[in-house]
Amino acid sequence: MTNPEKNPQPTVCTNHPDRSASGTGLSNGVTVVAGENGPVELLHPRAVPLGGPRGMTVQRTLPQKARSLIGAWCFLDAYGPDDVAATGGMKVARHPHTGLATVSWLFEGHIDHIDSAGNWATVRPGEVDLMNAGRGITHSEFSTQDTTVLHGVQLWYAFPEADRFGEPSLDSHRPELVTGKGFSARVFLGSLLGVTSPVATRLPLTGVELHLEPGASLEVDVPADHEHGLLRVTGPLALDGVEIPRHAIAYTAPGRTTLRITAGDEPALAVLIGGQPLNEQIVMWWNFVGRSHEEIETWRRTYMEEMGFTEPSADSPLPAGRAGTATGGFEVDELLGSSYGDGRPFPQFGTFPPGQPAPLPAPELPNTTLRARG
Protein backbone atom coordinates (compact mmCIF):
# COMPACT_ATOMS: atom_id res chain seq x y z
CA MET A 1 0.00 0.00 0.00
CA THR A 2 1.19 3.50 -0.72
CA ASN A 3 1.11 6.54 1.50
CA PRO A 4 -1.46 8.66 -0.38
CA GLU A 5 -0.79 11.95 1.39
CA LYS A 6 -0.39 14.82 -1.07
CA ASN A 7 2.34 16.54 0.93
CA PRO A 8 4.10 13.91 3.09
CA GLN A 9 6.56 15.40 5.51
CA PRO A 10 9.94 13.77 6.13
CA THR A 11 9.98 12.02 9.50
CA VAL A 12 13.10 11.17 11.44
CA CYS A 13 12.14 8.01 13.31
CA THR A 14 13.73 7.04 16.61
CA ASN A 15 12.87 4.40 19.16
CA HIS A 16 11.66 6.70 21.89
CA PRO A 17 9.30 9.68 22.05
CA ASP A 18 10.82 13.13 21.84
CA ARG A 19 10.17 14.83 25.14
CA SER A 20 12.76 17.54 24.61
CA ALA A 21 10.92 19.82 22.20
CA SER A 22 8.10 21.01 24.47
CA GLY A 23 9.18 19.74 27.85
CA THR A 24 5.63 18.54 28.47
CA GLY A 25 6.00 14.84 27.67
CA LEU A 26 4.19 12.87 24.99
CA SER A 27 1.96 14.65 22.50
CA ASN A 28 0.89 14.51 18.88
CA GLY A 29 -1.18 11.36 18.83
CA VAL A 30 0.05 9.58 21.96
CA THR A 31 -1.25 9.60 25.54
CA VAL A 32 0.02 7.67 28.56
CA VAL A 33 -2.22 5.71 30.94
CA ALA A 34 -1.19 3.86 34.10
CA GLY A 35 -1.62 0.11 33.54
CA GLU A 36 -1.53 -2.81 35.92
CA ASN A 37 2.15 -3.49 35.20
CA GLY A 38 3.39 -0.03 34.30
CA PRO A 39 2.58 2.72 31.81
CA VAL A 40 0.69 1.97 28.61
CA GLU A 41 0.90 4.42 25.72
CA LEU A 42 -2.19 4.82 23.53
CA LEU A 43 -1.37 5.67 19.93
CA HIS A 44 -4.43 7.27 18.36
CA PRO A 45 -5.30 6.83 14.66
CA ARG A 46 -5.86 9.50 12.05
CA ALA A 47 -8.13 9.08 9.03
CA VAL A 48 -6.37 9.14 5.65
CA PRO A 49 -8.30 8.86 2.35
CA LEU A 50 -6.73 6.23 0.10
CA GLY A 51 -7.09 7.34 -3.51
CA GLY A 52 -8.84 10.65 -2.82
CA PRO A 53 -11.86 11.82 -0.80
CA ARG A 54 -14.22 9.39 -2.59
CA GLY A 55 -11.92 6.41 -2.01
CA MET A 56 -11.73 4.11 0.97
CA THR A 57 -10.44 5.60 4.21
CA VAL A 58 -7.66 4.02 6.26
CA GLN A 59 -6.88 4.60 9.93
CA ARG A 60 -3.17 5.32 10.28
CA THR A 61 -1.68 4.64 13.72
CA LEU A 62 2.03 4.47 12.86
CA PRO A 63 4.07 6.58 12.53
CA GLN A 64 3.24 9.16 15.17
CA LYS A 65 5.24 12.29 15.85
CA ALA A 66 5.62 11.16 19.45
CA ARG A 67 6.34 7.49 18.69
CA SER A 68 7.36 6.41 15.22
CA LEU A 69 8.60 2.85 15.80
CA ILE A 70 7.48 -0.29 17.63
CA GLY A 71 10.47 -2.57 17.26
CA ALA A 72 11.22 -2.15 13.55
CA TRP A 73 7.52 -1.64 12.71
CA CYS A 74 7.25 1.85 11.23
CA PHE A 75 3.84 2.01 9.50
CA LEU A 76 0.35 0.62 10.22
CA ASP A 77 -2.89 1.28 8.35
CA ALA A 78 -6.16 -0.38 9.38
CA TYR A 79 -9.09 -0.32 6.97
CA GLY A 80 -12.66 -1.55 6.78
CA PRO A 81 -14.96 -3.24 6.93
CA ASP A 82 -15.21 -1.23 3.70
CA ASP A 83 -18.19 -1.46 1.32
CA VAL A 84 -16.43 -1.81 -2.01
CA ALA A 85 -19.59 -0.93 -3.93
CA ALA A 86 -19.62 2.49 -2.23
CA THR A 87 -15.91 3.34 -2.24
CA GLY A 88 -14.47 1.31 -5.10
CA GLY A 89 -12.23 -0.63 -2.72
CA MET A 90 -8.47 -0.60 -2.99
CA LYS A 91 -7.07 0.89 -6.18
CA VAL A 92 -3.42 1.64 -5.65
CA ALA A 93 -1.46 2.00 -8.88
CA ARG A 94 2.24 1.22 -9.28
CA HIS A 95 4.40 2.95 -6.68
CA PRO A 96 7.88 2.43 -5.18
CA HIS A 97 9.33 1.20 -1.89
CA THR A 98 12.88 1.00 -0.55
CA GLY A 99 14.52 -0.25 2.64
CA LEU A 100 11.43 -1.92 4.10
CA ALA A 101 9.04 -4.85 3.88
CA THR A 102 5.31 -4.39 3.37
CA VAL A 103 3.20 -6.88 5.34
CA SER A 104 -0.39 -7.42 4.14
CA TRP A 105 -2.94 -9.15 6.39
CA LEU A 106 -6.63 -9.43 5.53
CA PHE A 107 -9.71 -10.32 7.61
CA GLU A 108 -12.11 -10.16 4.65
CA GLY A 109 -11.85 -9.69 0.88
CA HIS A 110 -9.03 -10.28 -1.62
CA ILE A 111 -6.28 -8.07 -3.09
CA ASP A 112 -4.25 -8.69 -6.25
CA HIS A 113 -0.56 -7.84 -5.91
CA ILE A 114 1.87 -7.37 -8.83
CA ASP A 115 5.47 -6.21 -8.40
CA SER A 116 8.53 -5.40 -10.48
CA ALA A 117 10.43 -8.43 -9.15
CA GLY A 118 8.05 -10.54 -11.24
CA ASN A 119 5.73 -11.65 -8.42
CA TRP A 120 1.97 -12.03 -8.83
CA ALA A 121 -0.10 -12.93 -5.77
CA THR A 122 -3.63 -12.73 -4.42
CA VAL A 123 -3.70 -11.71 -0.76
CA ARG A 124 -6.35 -13.73 1.09
CA PRO A 125 -7.72 -13.65 4.65
CA GLY A 126 -5.51 -15.57 7.07
CA GLU A 127 -2.52 -15.55 4.73
CA VAL A 128 0.38 -13.13 5.15
CA ASP A 129 2.10 -11.61 2.11
CA LEU A 130 5.41 -9.96 2.85
CA MET A 131 7.07 -7.93 0.09
CA ASN A 132 10.75 -7.29 0.76
CA ALA A 133 11.54 -4.05 -1.05
CA GLY A 134 15.28 -4.09 -0.36
CA ARG A 135 17.19 -1.76 -2.69
CA GLY A 136 14.03 -0.88 -4.61
CA ILE A 137 10.77 -2.29 -5.96
CA THR A 138 7.46 -1.09 -7.38
CA HIS A 139 4.09 -2.77 -6.95
CA SER A 140 0.35 -2.25 -7.41
CA GLU A 141 -2.58 -3.38 -5.24
CA PHE A 142 -6.19 -3.71 -6.38
CA SER A 143 -9.07 -5.40 -4.60
CA THR A 144 -10.44 -8.24 -6.74
CA GLN A 145 -13.69 -7.97 -8.71
CA ASP A 146 -15.40 -10.53 -6.49
CA THR A 147 -14.59 -8.59 -3.29
CA THR A 148 -17.65 -6.90 -1.78
CA VAL A 149 -16.19 -6.09 1.66
CA LEU A 150 -12.54 -5.26 2.31
CA HIS A 151 -11.14 -5.43 5.83
CA GLY A 152 -7.52 -5.70 6.90
CA VAL A 153 -4.26 -4.09 7.93
CA GLN A 154 -1.10 -3.11 6.09
CA LEU A 155 2.16 -2.78 7.99
CA TRP A 156 5.72 -1.90 7.08
CA TYR A 157 8.86 -2.76 8.97
CA ALA A 158 12.18 -1.04 8.36
CA PHE A 159 15.19 -3.12 7.36
CA PRO A 160 18.32 -2.80 9.47
CA GLU A 161 21.39 -1.29 7.85
CA ALA A 162 22.95 -4.66 7.01
CA ASP A 163 19.97 -5.82 4.92
CA ARG A 164 18.40 -2.79 3.33
CA PHE A 165 20.10 -3.05 -0.08
CA GLY A 166 19.22 -6.70 -0.74
CA GLU A 167 17.34 -8.06 -3.73
CA PRO A 168 13.54 -7.61 -3.64
CA SER A 169 11.36 -10.67 -3.06
CA LEU A 170 7.92 -11.85 -1.95
CA ASP A 171 7.07 -14.33 0.84
CA SER A 172 3.65 -15.85 1.57
CA HIS A 173 2.50 -18.05 4.43
CA ARG A 174 -0.80 -19.34 5.84
CA PRO A 175 -0.26 -19.83 9.59
CA GLU A 176 -2.02 -22.55 11.51
CA LEU A 177 -4.83 -21.67 13.89
CA VAL A 178 -3.86 -21.77 17.57
CA THR A 179 -6.74 -22.15 20.02
CA GLY A 180 -7.09 -21.94 23.77
CA LYS A 181 -9.62 -21.07 26.44
CA GLY A 182 -11.62 -18.16 25.03
CA PHE A 183 -9.25 -17.28 22.20
CA SER A 184 -7.83 -18.24 18.82
CA ALA A 185 -4.75 -16.83 17.09
CA ARG A 186 -2.66 -16.95 13.94
CA VAL A 187 1.06 -16.17 14.32
CA PHE A 188 2.03 -14.81 10.91
CA LEU A 189 5.48 -13.50 11.90
CA GLY A 190 7.87 -14.40 14.69
CA SER A 191 7.24 -16.71 17.65
CA LEU A 192 4.41 -16.58 20.17
CA LEU A 193 1.96 -18.93 21.89
CA GLY A 194 4.26 -21.88 21.17
CA VAL A 195 4.19 -21.32 17.39
CA THR A 196 6.95 -20.01 15.10
CA SER A 197 6.28 -18.60 11.64
CA PRO A 198 8.66 -19.84 8.92
CA VAL A 199 8.72 -16.43 7.22
CA ALA A 200 12.20 -14.92 7.51
CA THR A 201 12.57 -11.40 8.84
CA ARG A 202 15.75 -9.35 8.99
CA LEU A 203 15.49 -8.95 12.77
CA PRO A 204 13.25 -10.35 15.53
CA LEU A 205 9.60 -9.38 14.94
CA THR A 206 6.16 -10.52 16.06
CA GLY A 207 2.86 -10.35 14.15
CA VAL A 208 -0.27 -12.12 15.47
CA GLU A 209 -4.01 -12.00 14.75
CA LEU A 210 -6.05 -12.54 17.93
CA HIS A 211 -9.74 -13.39 18.39
CA LEU A 212 -11.16 -13.25 21.92
CA GLU A 213 -14.57 -14.42 23.06
CA PRO A 214 -16.69 -12.02 25.16
CA GLY A 215 -15.17 -11.60 28.63
CA ALA A 216 -12.09 -13.70 27.79
CA SER A 217 -8.72 -12.84 29.31
CA LEU A 218 -5.45 -14.00 27.77
CA GLU A 219 -2.04 -13.95 29.47
CA VAL A 220 0.62 -13.85 26.75
CA ASP A 221 4.28 -14.56 27.55
CA VAL A 222 6.49 -12.19 25.56
CA PRO A 223 10.27 -11.62 25.27
CA ALA A 224 11.49 -9.08 27.81
CA ASP A 225 13.75 -7.37 25.27
CA HIS A 226 10.87 -6.65 22.87
CA GLU A 227 8.46 -3.74 22.78
CA HIS A 228 4.85 -4.43 21.78
CA GLY A 229 1.77 -2.80 20.32
CA LEU A 230 -1.79 -4.14 20.46
CA LEU A 231 -4.12 -2.83 17.74
CA ARG A 232 -7.83 -2.95 18.54
CA VAL A 233 -9.67 -3.85 15.34
CA THR A 234 -13.23 -4.65 16.50
CA GLY A 235 -14.92 -5.21 19.85
CA PRO A 236 -14.02 -3.73 23.27
CA LEU A 237 -10.46 -4.57 24.29
CA ALA A 238 -8.02 -3.77 27.11
CA LEU A 239 -4.29 -4.27 27.62
CA ASP A 240 -3.13 -4.60 31.23
CA GLY A 241 -6.43 -3.06 32.31
CA VAL A 242 -6.20 -0.08 29.94
CA GLU A 243 -9.15 0.30 27.55
CA ILE A 244 -8.06 0.73 23.92
CA PRO A 245 -10.06 2.99 21.57
CA ARG A 246 -10.98 1.43 18.22
CA HIS A 247 -8.13 1.44 15.68
CA ALA A 248 -5.75 2.69 18.39
CA ILE A 249 -2.60 0.86 19.49
CA ALA A 250 -1.70 0.18 23.12
CA TYR A 251 2.11 0.21 23.44
CA THR A 252 4.33 -1.33 26.11
CA ALA A 253 8.07 -0.80 26.42
CA PRO A 254 10.72 -3.53 26.79
CA GLY A 255 10.89 -5.13 30.20
CA ARG A 256 7.49 -6.84 30.26
CA THR A 257 7.42 -10.63 30.22
CA THR A 258 3.63 -10.96 30.22
CA LEU A 259 0.79 -9.04 28.57
CA ARG A 260 -2.80 -9.38 29.78
CA ILE A 261 -5.30 -8.94 26.96
CA THR A 262 -8.99 -8.77 27.90
CA ALA A 263 -12.18 -8.62 25.82
CA GLY A 264 -15.32 -6.78 26.89
CA ASP A 265 -18.91 -7.95 26.53
CA GLU A 266 -18.51 -8.59 22.76
CA PRO A 267 -16.08 -10.66 20.68
CA ALA A 268 -12.81 -8.83 20.06
CA LEU A 269 -10.42 -8.87 17.11
CA ALA A 270 -6.89 -7.52 17.53
CA VAL A 271 -3.42 -7.58 15.99
CA LEU A 272 -0.37 -7.83 18.24
CA ILE A 273 2.94 -6.57 16.87
CA GLY A 274 6.33 -6.41 18.54
CA GLY A 275 10.04 -6.78 18.20
CA GLN A 276 13.45 -5.77 19.41
CA PRO A 277 14.02 -1.99 19.19
CA LEU A 278 15.66 -1.16 15.86
CA ASN A 279 18.27 1.07 17.53
CA GLU A 280 18.88 2.85 14.24
CA GLN A 281 17.73 6.26 13.09
CA ILE A 282 15.64 6.03 9.93
CA VAL A 283 14.12 8.65 7.66
CA MET A 284 10.66 7.98 6.20
CA TRP A 285 9.15 9.96 3.34
CA TRP A 286 6.24 8.87 1.14
CA ASN A 287 7.03 5.19 0.42
CA PHE A 288 10.77 5.31 1.02
CA VAL A 289 12.69 4.35 4.16
CA GLY A 290 16.28 5.56 4.21
CA ARG A 291 18.87 7.09 6.46
CA SER A 292 19.22 10.67 5.15
CA HIS A 293 17.43 13.38 3.20
CA GLU A 294 19.98 13.01 0.40
CA GLU A 295 19.26 9.29 0.08
CA ILE A 296 15.51 9.88 -0.13
CA GLU A 297 16.09 12.60 -2.71
CA THR A 298 18.15 10.22 -4.87
CA TRP A 299 15.46 7.51 -4.73
CA ARG A 300 12.68 9.95 -5.61
CA ARG A 301 14.62 11.29 -8.59
CA THR A 302 15.48 7.77 -9.78
CA TYR A 303 11.84 6.65 -9.57
CA MET A 304 10.56 9.72 -11.40
CA GLU A 305 13.13 9.22 -14.18
CA GLU A 306 12.50 5.48 -14.59
CA MET A 307 8.73 6.02 -14.73
CA GLY A 308 9.09 8.79 -17.33
CA PHE A 309 7.83 11.69 -15.22
CA THR A 310 11.08 13.69 -15.53
CA GLU A 311 14.08 13.78 -17.84
CA PRO A 312 16.96 11.42 -16.93
CA SER A 313 19.88 13.04 -15.17
CA ALA A 314 23.46 12.89 -16.42
CA ASP A 315 24.34 9.78 -14.37
CA SER A 316 21.35 7.75 -15.64
CA PRO A 317 21.73 5.11 -18.36
CA LEU A 318 18.30 6.10 -19.71
CA PRO A 319 18.24 8.04 -22.98
CA ALA A 320 17.06 11.63 -23.03
CA GLY A 321 13.56 12.54 -24.20
CA ARG A 322 11.56 10.20 -21.96
CA ALA A 323 9.71 12.81 -19.90
CA GLY A 324 5.97 12.56 -20.36
CA THR A 325 6.00 8.89 -21.37
CA ALA A 326 4.96 7.36 -18.04
CA THR A 327 2.98 4.26 -18.92
CA GLY A 328 3.90 1.90 -16.10
CA GLY A 329 6.71 0.17 -17.98
CA PHE A 330 9.40 0.62 -20.62
CA GLU A 331 11.78 -1.41 -22.74
CA VAL A 332 15.09 -1.74 -20.90
CA ASP A 333 16.55 -4.98 -22.30
CA GLU A 334 19.52 -3.19 -23.76
CA LEU A 335 20.16 -1.42 -20.44
CA LEU A 336 19.99 -4.43 -18.12
CA GLY A 337 23.27 -4.90 -16.32
CA SER A 338 24.13 -1.21 -16.53
CA SER A 339 24.21 1.11 -13.54
CA TYR A 340 23.82 4.66 -12.37
CA GLY A 341 26.81 6.91 -11.87
CA ASP A 342 27.02 6.04 -8.16
CA GLY A 343 27.04 2.29 -8.87
CA ARG A 344 23.38 1.45 -8.21
CA PRO A 345 22.15 -1.23 -10.60
CA PHE A 346 19.67 -0.28 -13.30
CA PRO A 347 16.69 -0.37 -13.16
CA GLN A 348 16.31 0.24 -9.45
CA PHE A 349 12.51 0.08 -9.57
CA GLY A 350 12.26 -2.64 -12.16
CA THR A 351 10.17 -3.50 -15.16
CA PHE A 352 6.46 -4.22 -14.97
CA PRO A 353 3.97 -6.32 -16.94
CA PRO A 354 2.41 -4.48 -19.90
CA GLY A 355 -1.15 -3.22 -19.76
CA GLN A 356 -1.00 -2.02 -16.15
CA PRO A 357 -2.31 1.40 -15.04
CA ALA A 358 0.15 4.26 -15.20
CA PRO A 359 2.33 4.65 -12.08
CA LEU A 360 1.78 7.22 -9.37
CA PRO A 361 4.01 10.32 -9.50
CA ALA A 362 6.00 11.07 -6.38
CA PRO A 363 5.04 14.20 -4.43
CA GLU A 364 7.48 17.07 -4.26
CA LEU A 365 10.21 16.56 -1.69
CA PRO A 366 10.66 19.51 0.70
CA ASN A 367 14.12 21.01 0.51
CA THR A 368 14.89 20.57 4.18
CA THR A 369 17.72 19.17 6.23
CA LEU A 370 16.61 16.36 8.50
CA ARG A 371 18.00 16.07 11.98
CA ALA A 372 17.45 13.52 14.70
CA ARG A 373 15.06 14.49 17.46
CA GLY A 374 16.09 14.52 21.08
Short mmCIF file of C-alpha atoms in Angstrom, two decimals, residues 40-299:
data_model
loop_
_atom_site.label_atom_id
_atom_site.label_comp_id
_atom_site.label_asym_id
_atom_site.label_seq_id
_atom_site.Cartn_x
_atom_site.Cartn_y
_atom_site.Cartn_z
CA VAL A 40 0.69 1.97 28.61
CA GLU A 41 0.90 4.42 25.72
CA LEU A 42 -2.19 4.82 23.53
CA LEU A 43 -1.37 5.67 19.93
CA HIS A 44 -4.43 7.27 18.36
CA PRO A 45 -5.30 6.83 14.66
CA ARG A 46 -5.86 9.50 12.05
CA ALA A 47 -8.13 9.08 9.03
CA VAL A 48 -6.37 9.14 5.65
CA PRO A 49 -8.30 8.86 2.35
CA LEU A 50 -6.73 6.23 0.10
CA GLY A 51 -7.09 7.34 -3.51
CA GLY A 52 -8.84 10.65 -2.82
CA PRO A 53 -11.86 11.82 -0.80
CA ARG A 54 -14.22 9.39 -2.59
CA GLY A 55 -11.92 6.41 -2.01
CA MET A 56 -11.73 4.11 0.97
CA THR A 57 -10.44 5.60 4.21
CA VAL A 58 -7.66 4.02 6.26
CA GLN A 59 -6.88 4.60 9.93
CA ARG A 60 -3.17 5.32 10.28
CA THR A 61 -1.68 4.64 13.72
CA LEU A 62 2.03 4.47 12.86
CA PRO A 63 4.07 6.58 12.53
CA GLN A 64 3.24 9.16 15.17
CA LYS A 65 5.24 12.29 15.85
CA ALA A 66 5.62 11.16 19.45
CA ARG A 67 6.34 7.49 18.69
CA SER A 68 7.36 6.41 15.22
CA LEU A 69 8.60 2.85 15.80
CA ILE A 70 7.48 -0.29 17.63
CA GLY A 71 10.47 -2.57 17.26
CA ALA A 72 11.22 -2.15 13.55
CA TRP A 73 7.52 -1.64 12.71
CA CYS A 74 7.25 1.85 11.23
CA PHE A 75 3.84 2.01 9.50
CA LEU A 76 0.35 0.62 10.22
CA ASP A 77 -2.89 1.28 8.35
CA ALA A 78 -6.16 -0.38 9.38
CA TYR A 79 -9.09 -0.32 6.97
CA GLY A 80 -12.66 -1.55 6.78
CA PRO A 81 -14.96 -3.24 6.93
CA ASP A 82 -15.21 -1.23 3.70
CA ASP A 83 -18.19 -1.46 1.32
CA VAL A 84 -16.43 -1.81 -2.01
CA ALA A 85 -19.59 -0.93 -3.93
CA ALA A 86 -19.62 2.49 -2.23
CA THR A 87 -15.91 3.34 -2.24
CA GLY A 88 -14.47 1.31 -5.10
CA GLY A 89 -12.23 -0.63 -2.72
CA MET A 90 -8.47 -0.60 -2.99
CA LYS A 91 -7.07 0.89 -6.18
CA VAL A 92 -3.42 1.64 -5.65
CA ALA A 93 -1.46 2.00 -8.88
CA ARG A 94 2.24 1.22 -9.28
CA HIS A 95 4.40 2.95 -6.68
CA PRO A 96 7.88 2.43 -5.18
CA HIS A 97 9.33 1.20 -1.89
CA THR A 98 12.88 1.00 -0.55
CA GLY A 99 14.52 -0.25 2.64
CA LEU A 100 11.43 -1.92 4.10
CA ALA A 101 9.04 -4.85 3.88
CA THR A 102 5.31 -4.39 3.37
CA VAL A 103 3.20 -6.88 5.34
CA SER A 104 -0.39 -7.42 4.14
CA TRP A 105 -2.94 -9.15 6.39
CA LEU A 106 -6.63 -9.43 5.53
CA PHE A 107 -9.71 -10.32 7.61
CA GLU A 108 -12.11 -10.16 4.65
CA GLY A 109 -11.85 -9.69 0.88
CA HIS A 110 -9.03 -10.28 -1.62
CA ILE A 111 -6.28 -8.07 -3.09
CA ASP A 112 -4.25 -8.69 -6.25
CA HIS A 113 -0.56 -7.84 -5.91
CA ILE A 114 1.87 -7.37 -8.83
CA ASP A 115 5.47 -6.21 -8.40
CA SER A 116 8.53 -5.40 -10.48
CA ALA A 117 10.43 -8.43 -9.15
CA GLY A 118 8.05 -10.54 -11.24
CA ASN A 119 5.73 -11.65 -8.42
CA TRP A 120 1.97 -12.03 -8.83
CA ALA A 121 -0.10 -12.93 -5.77
CA THR A 122 -3.63 -12.73 -4.42
CA VAL A 123 -3.70 -11.71 -0.76
CA ARG A 124 -6.35 -13.73 1.09
CA PRO A 125 -7.72 -13.65 4.65
CA GLY A 126 -5.51 -15.57 7.07
CA GLU A 127 -2.52 -15.55 4.73
CA VAL A 128 0.38 -13.13 5.15
CA ASP A 129 2.10 -11.61 2.11
CA LEU A 130 5.41 -9.96 2.85
CA MET A 131 7.07 -7.93 0.09
CA ASN A 132 10.75 -7.29 0.76
CA ALA A 133 11.54 -4.05 -1.05
CA GLY A 134 15.28 -4.09 -0.36
CA ARG A 135 17.19 -1.76 -2.69
CA GLY A 136 14.03 -0.88 -4.61
CA ILE A 137 10.77 -2.29 -5.96
CA THR A 138 7.46 -1.09 -7.38
CA HIS A 139 4.09 -2.77 -6.95
CA SER A 140 0.35 -2.25 -7.41
CA GLU A 141 -2.58 -3.38 -5.24
CA PHE A 142 -6.19 -3.71 -6.38
CA SER A 143 -9.07 -5.40 -4.60
CA THR A 144 -10.44 -8.24 -6.74
CA GLN A 145 -13.69 -7.97 -8.71
CA ASP A 146 -15.40 -10.53 -6.49
CA THR A 147 -14.59 -8.59 -3.29
CA THR A 148 -17.65 -6.90 -1.78
CA VAL A 149 -16.19 -6.09 1.66
CA LEU A 150 -12.54 -5.26 2.31
CA HIS A 151 -11.14 -5.43 5.83
CA GLY A 152 -7.52 -5.70 6.90
CA VAL A 153 -4.26 -4.09 7.93
CA GLN A 154 -1.10 -3.11 6.09
CA LEU A 155 2.16 -2.78 7.99
CA TRP A 156 5.72 -1.90 7.08
CA TYR A 157 8.86 -2.76 8.97
CA ALA A 158 12.18 -1.04 8.36
CA PHE A 159 15.19 -3.12 7.36
CA PRO A 160 18.32 -2.80 9.47
CA GLU A 161 21.39 -1.29 7.85
CA ALA A 162 22.95 -4.66 7.01
CA ASP A 163 19.97 -5.82 4.92
CA ARG A 164 18.40 -2.79 3.33
CA PHE A 165 20.10 -3.05 -0.08
CA GLY A 166 19.22 -6.70 -0.74
CA GLU A 167 17.34 -8.06 -3.73
CA PRO A 168 13.54 -7.61 -3.64
CA SER A 169 11.36 -10.67 -3.06
CA LEU A 170 7.92 -11.85 -1.95
CA ASP A 171 7.07 -14.33 0.84
CA SER A 172 3.65 -15.85 1.57
CA HIS A 173 2.50 -18.05 4.43
CA ARG A 174 -0.80 -19.34 5.84
CA PRO A 175 -0.26 -19.83 9.59
CA GLU A 176 -2.02 -22.55 11.51
CA LEU A 177 -4.83 -21.67 13.89
CA VAL A 178 -3.86 -21.77 17.57
CA THR A 179 -6.74 -22.15 20.02
CA GLY A 180 -7.09 -21.94 23.77
CA LYS A 181 -9.62 -21.07 26.44
CA GLY A 182 -11.62 -18.16 25.03
CA PHE A 183 -9.25 -17.28 22.20
CA SER A 184 -7.83 -18.24 18.82
CA ALA A 185 -4.75 -16.83 17.09
CA ARG A 186 -2.66 -16.95 13.94
CA VAL A 187 1.06 -16.17 14.32
CA PHE A 188 2.03 -14.81 10.91
CA LEU A 189 5.48 -13.50 11.90
CA GLY A 190 7.87 -14.40 14.69
CA SER A 191 7.24 -16.71 17.65
CA LEU A 192 4.41 -16.58 20.17
CA LEU A 193 1.96 -18.93 21.89
CA GLY A 194 4.26 -21.88 21.17
CA VAL A 195 4.19 -21.32 17.39
CA THR A 196 6.95 -20.01 15.10
CA SER A 197 6.28 -18.60 11.64
CA PRO A 198 8.66 -19.84 8.92
CA VAL A 199 8.72 -16.43 7.22
CA ALA A 200 12.20 -14.92 7.51
CA THR A 201 12.57 -11.40 8.84
CA ARG A 202 15.75 -9.35 8.99
CA LEU A 203 15.49 -8.95 12.77
CA PRO A 204 13.25 -10.35 15.53
CA LEU A 205 9.60 -9.38 14.94
CA THR A 206 6.16 -10.52 16.06
CA GLY A 207 2.86 -10.35 14.15
CA VAL A 208 -0.27 -12.12 15.47
CA GLU A 209 -4.01 -12.00 14.75
CA LEU A 210 -6.05 -12.54 17.93
CA HIS A 211 -9.74 -13.39 18.39
CA LEU A 212 -11.16 -13.25 21.92
CA GLU A 213 -14.57 -14.42 23.06
CA PRO A 214 -16.69 -12.02 25.16
CA GLY A 215 -15.17 -11.60 28.63
CA ALA A 216 -12.09 -13.70 27.79
CA SER A 217 -8.72 -12.84 29.31
CA LEU A 218 -5.45 -14.00 27.77
CA GLU A 219 -2.04 -13.95 29.47
CA VAL A 220 0.62 -13.85 26.75
CA ASP A 221 4.28 -14.56 27.55
CA VAL A 222 6.49 -12.19 25.56
CA PRO A 223 10.27 -11.62 25.27
CA ALA A 224 11.49 -9.08 27.81
CA ASP A 225 13.75 -7.37 25.27
CA HIS A 226 10.87 -6.65 22.87
CA GLU A 227 8.46 -3.74 22.78
CA HIS A 228 4.85 -4.43 21.78
CA GLY A 229 1.77 -2.80 20.32
CA LEU A 230 -1.79 -4.14 20.46
CA LEU A 231 -4.12 -2.83 17.74
CA ARG A 232 -7.83 -2.95 18.54
CA VAL A 233 -9.67 -3.85 15.34
CA THR A 234 -13.23 -4.65 16.50
CA GLY A 235 -14.92 -5.21 19.85
CA PRO A 236 -14.02 -3.73 23.27
CA LEU A 237 -10.46 -4.57 24.29
CA ALA A 238 -8.02 -3.77 27.11
CA LEU A 239 -4.29 -4.27 27.62
CA ASP A 240 -3.13 -4.60 31.23
CA GLY A 241 -6.43 -3.06 32.31
CA VAL A 242 -6.20 -0.08 29.94
CA GLU A 243 -9.15 0.30 27.55
CA ILE A 244 -8.06 0.73 23.92
CA PRO A 245 -10.06 2.99 21.57
CA ARG A 246 -10.98 1.43 18.22
CA HIS A 247 -8.13 1.44 15.68
CA ALA A 248 -5.75 2.69 18.39
CA ILE A 249 -2.60 0.86 19.49
CA ALA A 250 -1.70 0.18 23.12
CA TYR A 251 2.11 0.21 23.44
CA THR A 252 4.33 -1.33 26.11
CA ALA A 253 8.07 -0.80 26.42
CA PRO A 254 10.72 -3.53 26.79
CA GLY A 255 10.89 -5.13 30.20
CA ARG A 256 7.49 -6.84 30.26
CA THR A 257 7.42 -10.63 30.22
CA THR A 258 3.63 -10.96 30.22
CA LEU A 259 0.79 -9.04 28.57
CA ARG A 260 -2.80 -9.38 29.78
CA ILE A 261 -5.30 -8.94 26.96
CA THR A 262 -8.99 -8.77 27.90
CA ALA A 263 -12.18 -8.62 25.82
CA GLY A 264 -15.32 -6.78 26.89
CA ASP A 265 -18.91 -7.95 26.53
CA GLU A 266 -18.51 -8.59 22.76
CA PRO A 267 -16.08 -10.66 20.68
CA ALA A 268 -12.81 -8.83 20.06
CA LEU A 269 -10.42 -8.87 17.11
CA ALA A 270 -6.89 -7.52 17.53
CA VAL A 271 -3.42 -7.58 15.99
CA LEU A 272 -0.37 -7.83 18.24
CA ILE A 273 2.94 -6.57 16.87
CA GLY A 274 6.33 -6.41 18.54
CA GLY A 275 10.04 -6.78 18.20
CA GLN A 276 13.45 -5.77 19.41
CA PRO A 277 14.02 -1.99 19.19
CA LEU A 278 15.66 -1.16 15.86
CA ASN A 279 18.27 1.07 17.53
CA GLU A 280 18.88 2.85 14.24
CA GLN A 281 17.73 6.26 13.09
CA ILE A 282 15.64 6.03 9.93
CA VAL A 283 14.12 8.65 7.66
CA MET A 284 10.66 7.98 6.20
CA TRP A 285 9.15 9.96 3.34
CA TRP A 286 6.24 8.87 1.14
CA ASN A 287 7.03 5.19 0.42
CA PHE A 288 10.77 5.31 1.02
CA VAL A 289 12.69 4.35 4.16
CA GLY A 290 16.28 5.56 4.21
CA ARG A 291 18.87 7.09 6.46
CA SER A 292 19.22 10.67 5.15
CA HIS A 293 17.43 13.38 3.20
CA GLU A 294 19.98 13.01 0.40
CA GLU A 295 19.26 9.29 0.08
CA ILE A 296 15.51 9.88 -0.13
CA GLU A 297 16.09 12.60 -2.71
CA THR A 298 18.15 10.22 -4.87
CA TRP A 299 15.46 7.51 -4.73
#
